[in-house]
Structures are given as C-alpha cells and as structure tokens.
Coordinates of C-alpha atoms in Angstrom, one line a residue:
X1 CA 0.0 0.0 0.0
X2 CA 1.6 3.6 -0.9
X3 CA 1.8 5.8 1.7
X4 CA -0.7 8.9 2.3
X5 CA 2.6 11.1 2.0
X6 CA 3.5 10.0 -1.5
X7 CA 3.5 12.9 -3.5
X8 CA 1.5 11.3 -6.3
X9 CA -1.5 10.9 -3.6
X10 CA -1.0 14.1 -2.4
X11 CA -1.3 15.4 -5.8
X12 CA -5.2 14.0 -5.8
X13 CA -5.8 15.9 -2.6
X14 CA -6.4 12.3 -0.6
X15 CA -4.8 8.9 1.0
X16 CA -6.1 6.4 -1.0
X17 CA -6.6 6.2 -5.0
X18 CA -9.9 4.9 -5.9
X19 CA -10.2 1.9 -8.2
X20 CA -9.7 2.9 -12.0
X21 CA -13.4 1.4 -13.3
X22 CA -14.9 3.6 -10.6
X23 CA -12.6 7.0 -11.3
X24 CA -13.4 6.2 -15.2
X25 CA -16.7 7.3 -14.0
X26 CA -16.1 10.5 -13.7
X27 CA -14.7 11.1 -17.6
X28 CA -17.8 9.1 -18.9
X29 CA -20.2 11.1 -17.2
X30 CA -19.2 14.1 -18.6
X31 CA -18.9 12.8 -22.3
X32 CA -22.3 12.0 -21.6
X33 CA -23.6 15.4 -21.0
X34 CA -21.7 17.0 -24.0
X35 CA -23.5 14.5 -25.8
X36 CA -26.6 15.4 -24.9
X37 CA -26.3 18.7 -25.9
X38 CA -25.4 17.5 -29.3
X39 CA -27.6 15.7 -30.6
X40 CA -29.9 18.9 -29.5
X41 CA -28.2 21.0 -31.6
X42 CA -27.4 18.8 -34.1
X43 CA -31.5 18.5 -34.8
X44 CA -32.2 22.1 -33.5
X45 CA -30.0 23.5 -35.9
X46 CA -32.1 22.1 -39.6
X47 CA -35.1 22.5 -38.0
X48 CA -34.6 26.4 -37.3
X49 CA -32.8 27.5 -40.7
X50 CA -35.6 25.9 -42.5
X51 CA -38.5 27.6 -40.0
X52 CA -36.8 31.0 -40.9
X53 CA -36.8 30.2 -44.6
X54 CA -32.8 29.8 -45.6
X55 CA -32.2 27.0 -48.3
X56 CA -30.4 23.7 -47.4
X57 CA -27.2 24.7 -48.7
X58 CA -26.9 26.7 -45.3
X59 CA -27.4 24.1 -43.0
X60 CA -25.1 22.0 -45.3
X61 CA -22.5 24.6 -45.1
X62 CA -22.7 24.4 -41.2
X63 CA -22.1 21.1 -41.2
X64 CA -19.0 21.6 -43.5
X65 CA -17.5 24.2 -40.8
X66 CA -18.1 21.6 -38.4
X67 CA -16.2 19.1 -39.8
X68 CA -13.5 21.5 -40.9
X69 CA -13.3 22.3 -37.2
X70 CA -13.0 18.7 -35.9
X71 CA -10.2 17.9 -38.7
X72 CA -8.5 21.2 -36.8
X73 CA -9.0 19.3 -33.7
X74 CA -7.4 16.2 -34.4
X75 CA -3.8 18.1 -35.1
X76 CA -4.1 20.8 -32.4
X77 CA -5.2 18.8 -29.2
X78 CA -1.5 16.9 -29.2
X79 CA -0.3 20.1 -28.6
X80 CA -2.5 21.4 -26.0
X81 CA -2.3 18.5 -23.7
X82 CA 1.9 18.6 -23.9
X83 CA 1.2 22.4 -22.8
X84 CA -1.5 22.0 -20.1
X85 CA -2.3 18.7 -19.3
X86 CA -5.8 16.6 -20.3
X87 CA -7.8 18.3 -17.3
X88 CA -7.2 21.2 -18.3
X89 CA -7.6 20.8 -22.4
X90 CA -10.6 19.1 -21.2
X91 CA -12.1 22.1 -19.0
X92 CA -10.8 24.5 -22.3
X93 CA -12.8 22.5 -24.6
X94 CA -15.8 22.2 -23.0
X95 CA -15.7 25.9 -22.6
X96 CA -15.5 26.8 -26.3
X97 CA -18.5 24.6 -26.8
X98 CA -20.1 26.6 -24.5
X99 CA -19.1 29.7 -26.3
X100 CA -20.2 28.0 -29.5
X101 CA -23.7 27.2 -28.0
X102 CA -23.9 30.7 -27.0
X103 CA -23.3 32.5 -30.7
X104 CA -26.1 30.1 -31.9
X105 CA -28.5 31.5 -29.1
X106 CA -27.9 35.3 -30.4
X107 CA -30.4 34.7 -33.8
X108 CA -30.5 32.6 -36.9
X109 CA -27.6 34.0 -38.6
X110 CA -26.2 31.4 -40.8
X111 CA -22.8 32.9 -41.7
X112 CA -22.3 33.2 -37.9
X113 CA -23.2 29.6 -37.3
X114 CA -20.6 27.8 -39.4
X115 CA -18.0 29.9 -37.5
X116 CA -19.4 28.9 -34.1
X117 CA -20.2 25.0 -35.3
X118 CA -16.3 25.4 -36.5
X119 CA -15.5 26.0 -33.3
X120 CA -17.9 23.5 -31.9
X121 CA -16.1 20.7 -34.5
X122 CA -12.9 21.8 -33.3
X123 CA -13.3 21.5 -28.9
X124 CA -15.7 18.2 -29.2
X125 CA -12.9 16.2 -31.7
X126 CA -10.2 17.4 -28.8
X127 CA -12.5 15.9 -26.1
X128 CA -13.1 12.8 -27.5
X129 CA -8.9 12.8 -28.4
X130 CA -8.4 13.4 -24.4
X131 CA -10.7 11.7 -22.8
X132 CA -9.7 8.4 -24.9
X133 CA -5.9 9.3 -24.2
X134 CA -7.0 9.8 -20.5
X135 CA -8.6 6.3 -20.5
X136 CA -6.5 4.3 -21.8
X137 CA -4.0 5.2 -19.5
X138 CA -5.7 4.5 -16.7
X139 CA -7.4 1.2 -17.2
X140 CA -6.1 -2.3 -18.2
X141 CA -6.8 -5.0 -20.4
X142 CA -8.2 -6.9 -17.8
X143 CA -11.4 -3.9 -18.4
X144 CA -10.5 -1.6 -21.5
X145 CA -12.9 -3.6 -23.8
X146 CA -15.5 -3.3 -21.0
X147 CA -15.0 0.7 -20.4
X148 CA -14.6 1.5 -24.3
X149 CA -17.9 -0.1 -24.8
X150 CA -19.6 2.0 -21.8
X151 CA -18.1 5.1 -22.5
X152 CA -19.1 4.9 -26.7
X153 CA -22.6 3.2 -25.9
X154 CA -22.9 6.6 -23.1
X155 CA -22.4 8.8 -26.0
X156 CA -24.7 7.7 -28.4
X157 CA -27.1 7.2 -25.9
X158 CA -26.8 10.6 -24.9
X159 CA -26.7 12.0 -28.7
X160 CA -30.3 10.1 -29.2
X161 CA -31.0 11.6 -25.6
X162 CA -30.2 15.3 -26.9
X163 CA -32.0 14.8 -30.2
X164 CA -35.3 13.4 -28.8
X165 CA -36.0 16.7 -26.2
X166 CA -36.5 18.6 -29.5
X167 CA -39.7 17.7 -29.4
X168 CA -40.2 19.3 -26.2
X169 CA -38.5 22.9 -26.9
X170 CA -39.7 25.8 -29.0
X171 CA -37.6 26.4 -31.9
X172 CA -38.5 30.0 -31.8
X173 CA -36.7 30.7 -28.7
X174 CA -33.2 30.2 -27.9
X175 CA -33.9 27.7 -25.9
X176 CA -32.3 24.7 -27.3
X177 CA -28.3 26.4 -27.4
X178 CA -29.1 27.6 -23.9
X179 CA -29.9 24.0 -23.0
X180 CA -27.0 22.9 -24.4
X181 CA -25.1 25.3 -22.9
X182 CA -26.3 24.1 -19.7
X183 CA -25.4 20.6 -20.2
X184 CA -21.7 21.6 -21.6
X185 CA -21.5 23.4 -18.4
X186 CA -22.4 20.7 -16.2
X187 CA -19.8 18.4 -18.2
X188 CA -17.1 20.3 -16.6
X189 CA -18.0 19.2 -12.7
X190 CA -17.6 15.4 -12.7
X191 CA -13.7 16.2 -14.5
X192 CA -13.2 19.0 -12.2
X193 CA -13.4 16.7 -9.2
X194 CA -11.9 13.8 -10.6
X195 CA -9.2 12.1 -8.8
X196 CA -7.9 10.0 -12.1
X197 CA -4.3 9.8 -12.5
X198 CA -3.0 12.6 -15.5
X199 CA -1.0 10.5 -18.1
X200 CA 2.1 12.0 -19.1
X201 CA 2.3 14.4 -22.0
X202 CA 2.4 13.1 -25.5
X203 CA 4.9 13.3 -28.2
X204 CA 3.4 13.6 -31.7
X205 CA 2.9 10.4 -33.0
X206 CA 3.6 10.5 -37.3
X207 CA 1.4 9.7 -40.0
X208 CA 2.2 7.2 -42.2
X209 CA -0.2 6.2 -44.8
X210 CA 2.5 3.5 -46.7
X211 CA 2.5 1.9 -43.3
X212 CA -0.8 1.8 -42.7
X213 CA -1.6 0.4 -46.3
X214 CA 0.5 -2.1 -46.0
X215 CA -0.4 -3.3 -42.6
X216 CA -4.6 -3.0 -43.8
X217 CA -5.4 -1.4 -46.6
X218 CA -9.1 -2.2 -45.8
X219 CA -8.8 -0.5 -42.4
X220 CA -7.4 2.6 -44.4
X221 CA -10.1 2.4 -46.8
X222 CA -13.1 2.0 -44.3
X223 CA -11.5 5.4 -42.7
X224 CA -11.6 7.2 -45.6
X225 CA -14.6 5.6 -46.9
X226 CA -16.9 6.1 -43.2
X227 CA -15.2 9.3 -42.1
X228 CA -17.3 11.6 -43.8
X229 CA -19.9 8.6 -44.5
X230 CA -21.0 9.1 -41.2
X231 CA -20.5 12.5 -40.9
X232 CA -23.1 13.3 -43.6
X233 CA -25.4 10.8 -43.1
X234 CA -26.3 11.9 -39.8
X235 CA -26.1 15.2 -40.5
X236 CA -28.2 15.5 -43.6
X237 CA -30.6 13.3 -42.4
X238 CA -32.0 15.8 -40.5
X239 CA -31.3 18.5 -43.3
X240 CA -33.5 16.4 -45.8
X241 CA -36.1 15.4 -43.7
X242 CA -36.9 18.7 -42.6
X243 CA -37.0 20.2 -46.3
X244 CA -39.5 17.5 -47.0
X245 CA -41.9 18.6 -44.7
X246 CA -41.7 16.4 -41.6
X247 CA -42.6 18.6 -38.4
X248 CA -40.3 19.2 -36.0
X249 CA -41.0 16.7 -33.4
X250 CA -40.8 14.0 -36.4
X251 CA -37.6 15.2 -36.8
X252 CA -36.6 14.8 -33.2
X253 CA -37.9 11.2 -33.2
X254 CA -35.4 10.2 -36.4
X255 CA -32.7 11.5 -34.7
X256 CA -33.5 9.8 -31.6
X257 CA -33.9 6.9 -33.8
X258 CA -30.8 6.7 -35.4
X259 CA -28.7 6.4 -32.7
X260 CA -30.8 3.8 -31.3
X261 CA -29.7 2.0 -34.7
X262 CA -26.6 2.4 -34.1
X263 CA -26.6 0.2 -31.2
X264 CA -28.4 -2.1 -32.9
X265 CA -26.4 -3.0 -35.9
X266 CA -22.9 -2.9 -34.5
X267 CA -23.4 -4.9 -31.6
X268 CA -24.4 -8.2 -33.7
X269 CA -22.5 -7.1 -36.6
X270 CA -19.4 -7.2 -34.2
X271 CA -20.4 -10.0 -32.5
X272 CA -20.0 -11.9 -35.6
X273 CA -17.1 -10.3 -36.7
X274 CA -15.1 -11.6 -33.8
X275 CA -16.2 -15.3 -35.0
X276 CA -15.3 -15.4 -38.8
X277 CA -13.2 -13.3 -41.5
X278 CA -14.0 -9.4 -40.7
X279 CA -14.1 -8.7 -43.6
X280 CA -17.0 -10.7 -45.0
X281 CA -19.0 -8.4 -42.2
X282 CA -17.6 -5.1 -44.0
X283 CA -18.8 -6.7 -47.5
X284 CA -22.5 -6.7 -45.5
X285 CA -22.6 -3.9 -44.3
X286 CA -21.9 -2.1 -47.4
X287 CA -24.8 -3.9 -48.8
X288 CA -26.8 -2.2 -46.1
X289 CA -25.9 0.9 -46.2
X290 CA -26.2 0.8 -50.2
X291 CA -30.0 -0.9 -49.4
X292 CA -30.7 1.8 -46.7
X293 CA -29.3 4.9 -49.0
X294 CA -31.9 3.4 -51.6
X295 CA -34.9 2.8 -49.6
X296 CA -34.6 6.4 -47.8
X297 CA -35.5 8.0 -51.0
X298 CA -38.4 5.6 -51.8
X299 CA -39.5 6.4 -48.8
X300 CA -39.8 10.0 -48.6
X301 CA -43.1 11.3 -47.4
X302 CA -44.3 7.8 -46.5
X303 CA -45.3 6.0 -43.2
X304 CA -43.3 7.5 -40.3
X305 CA -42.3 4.4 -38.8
X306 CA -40.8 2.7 -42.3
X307 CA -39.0 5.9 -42.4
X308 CA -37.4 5.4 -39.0
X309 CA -36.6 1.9 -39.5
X310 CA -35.3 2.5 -42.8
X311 CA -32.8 5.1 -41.2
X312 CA -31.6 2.7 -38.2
X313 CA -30.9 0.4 -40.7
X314 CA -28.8 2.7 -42.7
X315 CA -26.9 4.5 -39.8
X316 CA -26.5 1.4 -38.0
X317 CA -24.8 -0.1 -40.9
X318 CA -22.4 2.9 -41.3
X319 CA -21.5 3.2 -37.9
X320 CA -21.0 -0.6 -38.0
X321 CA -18.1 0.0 -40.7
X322 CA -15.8 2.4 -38.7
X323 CA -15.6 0.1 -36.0
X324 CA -15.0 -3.2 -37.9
X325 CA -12.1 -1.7 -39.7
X326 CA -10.8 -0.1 -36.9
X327 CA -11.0 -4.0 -34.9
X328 CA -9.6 -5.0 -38.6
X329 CA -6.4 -2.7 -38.6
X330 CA -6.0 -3.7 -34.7
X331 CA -5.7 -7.6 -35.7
X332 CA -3.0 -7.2 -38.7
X333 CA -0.7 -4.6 -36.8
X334 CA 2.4 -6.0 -35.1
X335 CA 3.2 -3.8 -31.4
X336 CA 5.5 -1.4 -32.8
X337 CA 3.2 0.0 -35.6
X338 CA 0.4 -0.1 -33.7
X339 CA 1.3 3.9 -32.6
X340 CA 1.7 5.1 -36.2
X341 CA -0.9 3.5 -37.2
X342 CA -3.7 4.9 -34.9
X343 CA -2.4 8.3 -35.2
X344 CA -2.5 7.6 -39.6
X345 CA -6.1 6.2 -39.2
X346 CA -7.1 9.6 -37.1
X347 CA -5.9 11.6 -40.1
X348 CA -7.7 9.4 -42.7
X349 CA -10.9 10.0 -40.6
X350 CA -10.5 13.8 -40.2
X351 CA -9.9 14.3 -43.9
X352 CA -12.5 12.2 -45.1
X353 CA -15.3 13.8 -42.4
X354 CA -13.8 16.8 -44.1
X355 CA -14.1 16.2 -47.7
X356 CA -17.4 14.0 -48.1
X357 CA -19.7 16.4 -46.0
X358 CA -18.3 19.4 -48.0
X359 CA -18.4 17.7 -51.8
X360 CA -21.6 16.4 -50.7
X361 CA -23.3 20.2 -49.2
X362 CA -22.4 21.5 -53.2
X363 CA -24.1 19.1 -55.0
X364 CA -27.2 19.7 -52.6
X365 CA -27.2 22.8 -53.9
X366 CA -27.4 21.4 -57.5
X367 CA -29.5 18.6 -57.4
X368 CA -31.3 18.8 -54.0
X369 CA -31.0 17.5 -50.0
X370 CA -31.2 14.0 -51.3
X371 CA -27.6 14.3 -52.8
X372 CA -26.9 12.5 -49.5
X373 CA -28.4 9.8 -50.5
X374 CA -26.6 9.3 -53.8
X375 CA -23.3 9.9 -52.2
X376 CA -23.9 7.0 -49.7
X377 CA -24.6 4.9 -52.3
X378 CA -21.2 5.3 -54.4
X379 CA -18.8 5.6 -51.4
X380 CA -20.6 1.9 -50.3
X381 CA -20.6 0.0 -53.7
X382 CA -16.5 1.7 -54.1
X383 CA -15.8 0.1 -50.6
X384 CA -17.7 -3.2 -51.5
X385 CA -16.3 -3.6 -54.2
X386 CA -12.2 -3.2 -52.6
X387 CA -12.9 -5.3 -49.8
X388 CA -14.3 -8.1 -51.9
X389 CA -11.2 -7.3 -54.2
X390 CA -8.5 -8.1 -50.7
X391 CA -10.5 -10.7 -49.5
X392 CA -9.6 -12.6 -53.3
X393 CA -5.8 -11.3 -53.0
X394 CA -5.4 -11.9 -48.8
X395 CA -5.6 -14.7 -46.7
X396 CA -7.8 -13.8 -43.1
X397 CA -6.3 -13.2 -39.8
X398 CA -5.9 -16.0 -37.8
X399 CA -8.4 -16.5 -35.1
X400 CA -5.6 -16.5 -32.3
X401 CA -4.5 -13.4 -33.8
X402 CA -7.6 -10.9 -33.5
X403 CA -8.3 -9.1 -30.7
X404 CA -12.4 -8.3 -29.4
X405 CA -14.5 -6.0 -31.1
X406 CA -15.8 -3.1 -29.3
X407 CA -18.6 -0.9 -30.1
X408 CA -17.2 2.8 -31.9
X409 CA -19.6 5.5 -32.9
X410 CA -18.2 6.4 -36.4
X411 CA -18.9 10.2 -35.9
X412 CA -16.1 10.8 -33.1
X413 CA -12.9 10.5 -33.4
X414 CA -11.3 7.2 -33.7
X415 CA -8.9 6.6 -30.6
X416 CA -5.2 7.7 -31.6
X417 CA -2.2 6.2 -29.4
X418 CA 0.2 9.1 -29.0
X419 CA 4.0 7.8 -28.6
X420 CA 6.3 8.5 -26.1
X421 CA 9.6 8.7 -25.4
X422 CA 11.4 6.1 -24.0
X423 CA 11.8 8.3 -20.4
X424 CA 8.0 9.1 -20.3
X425 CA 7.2 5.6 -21.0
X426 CA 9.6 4.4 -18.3
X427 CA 8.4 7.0 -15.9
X428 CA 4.7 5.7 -16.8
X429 CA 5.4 2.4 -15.7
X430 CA 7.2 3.5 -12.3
X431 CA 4.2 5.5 -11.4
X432 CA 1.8 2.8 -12.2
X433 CA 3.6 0.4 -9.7
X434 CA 4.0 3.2 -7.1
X435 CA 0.3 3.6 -6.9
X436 CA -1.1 0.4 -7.9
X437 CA 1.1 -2.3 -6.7
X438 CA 3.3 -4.8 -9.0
X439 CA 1.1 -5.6 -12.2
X440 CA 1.0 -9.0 -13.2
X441 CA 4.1 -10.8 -15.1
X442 CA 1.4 -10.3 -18.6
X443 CA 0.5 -6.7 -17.8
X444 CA 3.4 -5.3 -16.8
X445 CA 4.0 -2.6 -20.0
X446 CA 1.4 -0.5 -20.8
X447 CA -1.2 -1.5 -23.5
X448 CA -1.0 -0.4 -27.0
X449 CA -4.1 -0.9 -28.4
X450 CA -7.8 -0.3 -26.9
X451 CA -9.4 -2.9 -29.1
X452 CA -6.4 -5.5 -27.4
X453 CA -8.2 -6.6 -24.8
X454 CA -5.8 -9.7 -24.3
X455 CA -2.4 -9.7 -23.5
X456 CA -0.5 -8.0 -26.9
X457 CA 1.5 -10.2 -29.1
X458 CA 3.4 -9.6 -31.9
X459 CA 1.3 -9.8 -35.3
X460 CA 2.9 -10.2 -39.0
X461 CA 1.6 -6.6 -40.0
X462 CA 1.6 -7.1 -44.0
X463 CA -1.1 -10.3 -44.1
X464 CA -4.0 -7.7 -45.5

C-alpha cells in the first residue's frame, strides 16, 4: 500500500486512490452530457434555418464548418495537452462549446453559425482525443474492452437523448443552445473533481499512410470511406427530412432513432465479426448501407415508422463500418506500428469527415438535399467492391491473432495512441507500480491498443 505522504496521492488531494473502473466514472459522465447537448443542436440547428426560410445549402455549409473544425481538432489537441495537461484541455474544450452554444443563441444567422459549429467541431474532436488518451492510460486489459464499450454506448445514448428533447423545446426561442449550454456546463464538474491519474504528456505520433496500407489497406479504406460517410449521413438526415416537410417533433424522433440503430447493428454485426473473417462483415454492411441509401429516398413522405426503421438500418450499418475496420487494422498490426498506425487512421478519418460532407453540401445545392443519399450509395458500392477485391488477394487473420471487437460511434474520433519517449514511458510504468502495486508478469507494460483486450502479441503486420 503507498503511503498517504506520497506525492502522487498528495497530488489528488487524498490517502487512498480509488479503483480505475470507478474513477473512469467520472470522464464518462461528462462525455455523456456534451453528448446530450449534441444531438440537440445537431436536430435544433435544420429545423430552425428551415422555419426562418434559408435553403439547405446553409445548414449544409454548417455542417461543413463543423467538420473542418474537428479535422482542426485532431492536429491541435496533441499540442495542447503537452502544454497544459488533459484536465485542463478538457475544461478548455468544454468551454468553447459553451461559447459556441452561446453564438447560436444570439439569432439565426447562418454565416455566424458555421464559425461557431467550426469552433464546436474543433473542442468536441479534442474531447473525444483526451478523454480516450485519458482512458487508456488508466485502465487495463483486464477492463479496456469493458469501459470503451460504456463510454461509446454513453455517447450515443446521450446523442439520441439530446435529439429526442427537441420535441419538447420551442424552436423560436433560444432555448435549445441555452440548454446545451447548460449541459456543456455541467460536463465540466464530474472532470473538475476527478481524482484519475493525469497521463504523461504526449509526443506527436507521425502519420504514415504507406504503413498503414501495407499493414490493412481495408482499415485505411473504411476510414476514408466512413469518415465523412458518417459525418453526412447523420447530418443530412435531418437537413433532408426537414426540407421534405416532416414537423419538428418528427424530426426529433429520427434522430433519436438513429442512434438507437446504431446500437443495434454494431453490436451483432461485431459480435460476428469476432467469429469469422471481418471482412466478409464489412462486405455486409456495405450492402446495407447501399439498401438503406436506396430505400430512404423511396420512402420520402411515406409512413413514419418505415422511415425510421429504414434510417436505423442505414446508420447502423455505417457506424458498424468504422468500428469493424478499426478492430480490422488492430488484428494485422504487429506492437511497434500499432502507434503510427492509430495516429495515420485519425488523419484518414479527419480528412474524409472533411471532404465528403463538403463535396456532398455542393451538390445539394445542385441537385437537391437527397444528394446524400446518392453519395452514400457510391462511397458503399466503391468500398464493396475493394474489400471483396483483398478478400480474393489476402488470406484472413488467424483466429488466435484478432483481438475483441468493441462498439465505436463512427462520428467521433477514432482513438489515436500518441508515442512517447522512451523516459516518459519508463516513468509511466514506475508511477503505475507506485500507486497500484506490481502488475501481473502479462501486464506489466502499458497497453497499446484499446481494441487488445488480451495480452498483446506480436502480429505479422503485411497479411492484408
């Protein structure tokens, strides 16, 4: 037991570190709350442009700044944490989203909203990039598949939370960004009291896109391919439904719905994925999201409830990508890339949720809001057709090779391991046994990988 005049403890303000699943608490809590003020903005947002009579293209346009933002995010939050610390980013972060929240209260001024969703993009990709960071240095293997899956199922839950109290708030008051401001506000507390260890600061971990290719090319490609996929799909959704005229509590339930999908989908679709050749997974759900891009214009103005299983289906099926190629990149990468490689996968994501929503917001304002529909649809059959292409040219992983699948919501960032140097690392491990006791023989180096939840072993890094 480490003494209550250790420094370290003293540092926490107590005697007695509390158990890492219970301290973990604390950081999932507060992604939760963010995450319920998204999804209320993310459906408020449509909904008011199109009840003060701008076009699509505007609401399209936000959603580009927003995605610009979060590709800012991914390369700037590296540096803030080796400045300040991850409390501290954190605290930062949640305070521009508060600022953010607050321009959208002022009026419907579109021009001003892609600045402030820029913004928004930009503090919410750096929380997710923290509080992962923060994470997985706290917890083992013996729990890291367990507290990935809570704190990713806690933010969906809490983006289908957000969405469904439109229904409930008057789109003609500032209601909705003052709520959110509330919630991003409250997010702050449960980190400002937390007693979890601060990881050491990060060096900047490269991006290598030959390395990643050659490791998975399909785990590249689903980044690039689900990226912006995801990005658009959710965010369009509510675009195009409300410029077809479904009211505004309609189009709180679809975003409530989606989500809700989500969950759905990638749960089995994992499930299975653990228990034969991942790839034939990816192959389905391409087919689903190609079947679910179709249907969703078939079924425009139609029943209410085909519409909403129609778009669980299809945003399930996307989200379901993102983490299957992430697990898929995880299996085929030996220990030593497995750095590089999260960081390359984090920039293939950014630029894709850049791209896709942007190319995507100019043809809606050529051929309509269903352009999202018709972008889905050629992204999936592209990707369809390349994995079914490596699964001819590659042989699988081997079972004994593949770590667990676990549950990733495509439209945050995917979880980058940020190297250090060989001090830090060193220092890392002294601290752990200072406050925690001697690890076990098998966990005695820090893991590498969030989706290796068994003890890590090399893996031949060119089989896909």
């Amino acid at each position: 037991m480490t003494q209550p005049d250790d420094p370290a403890l003293q540092a926490y303000g107590g005697d007695e570190l509390p158990p890492p699943a219970r301290a973990v608490a604390s950081v999932i809590v507060s992604v939760g709350l963010v995450a319920i003020g998204n999804g209320l903005l993310f459906a408020f947002i449509p909904v008011r442009l199109a009840a003060e009579g701008f076009a699509p293209t505007w609401a399209g346009a936000i959603l580009t700044g927003l995605s610009a933002g979060g590709m800012a995010g991914c390369f700037l939050t590296g540096a803030m944490v080796r400045r300040v610390g991850h409390a501290r980013v954190f605290m930062t972060f949640s305070a521009i989203i508060i600022l953010s929240n607050a321009t959208i209260s002022i009026g419907a001024y579109p021009a001003l909203w892609i600045a402030s969703r820029a913004l928004y993009g930009l503090a919410i990709s750096g929380l997710f990039i923290v509080t992962q960071s923060w994470l997985n240095d706290v917890v083992d293997n013996t729990i890291r598949g367990r507290v990935t899956a809570i704190f990713y199922v806690t933010y969906v839950v809490g983006v289908g939370v957000g969405s469904f109290m439109l229904r409930f708030i008057d789109i003609d008051t500032p209601a909705a960004p003052i709520i959110g401001i509330a919630f991003a506000a409250l997010s702050i507390i449960p980190v400002g009291m937390t007693r979890l260890r601060p990881p050491p600061p990060p060096e900047t971990a490269s991006i290598a896109l030959g390395l990643a290719w050659r490791i998975s090319p399909v785990g590249l490609a689903g980044m690039l391919a689900v990226g912006g996929m995801s990005m658009m799909v959710a965010g369009f959704a509510p675009i195009h439904a409300t410029a077809t005229g479904l009211s505004k509590n309609d189009v709180a339930l679809l975003m409530f719905a989606m989500p809700l999908g989500t969950i759905l989908v990638q749960l089995p679709a994992g499930w299975i994925s653990d228990r034969t050749d991942r790839r034939y997974v990816l192959i389905a759900a391409s087919l689903m999201v190609i079947a679910g891009a179709l249907l969703a214009a078939r079924v425009d103005g139609g029943a209410l409830l085909l519409l909403l299983a129609v778009y669980m289906l299809w945003s399930g099926a996307t989200e379901s990508i993102y983490a299957i190629s992430s697990a898929h990149a995880n299996d085929r990468a030996g220990k030593g890339d497995l750095v590089a490689l999260s960081s390359t996968m984090l920039f293939a994501w950014s630029l894709s949720g850049f791209l896709i929503p942007g190319g995507t917001t100019l043809l809606t304002a050529a051929v309509g809001t269903q352009a999202f529909m018709h972008v889905a649809v050629v992204i999936a059959v592209v990707f369809c057709a390349f994995v079914a292409w490596r699964v001819r040219r590659s042989e699988p992983a081997a079972p004994e090779e593949t770590g667990e699948f676990t549950p990733l919501p495509a439209q945050a960032p995917p979880p980058a391991e940020l190297a250090f140097t060989g001090e830090e690392a060193e220092a890392l491990t002294l601290a752990e046994a200072a406050l925690d006791g001697p690890p076990p023989p098998e966990q005695a180096a820090p893991p590498l990988s969030e989706d290796s939840t068994g003890p890590d072993q090399e893996r031949g890094p060119f089989l896909s």
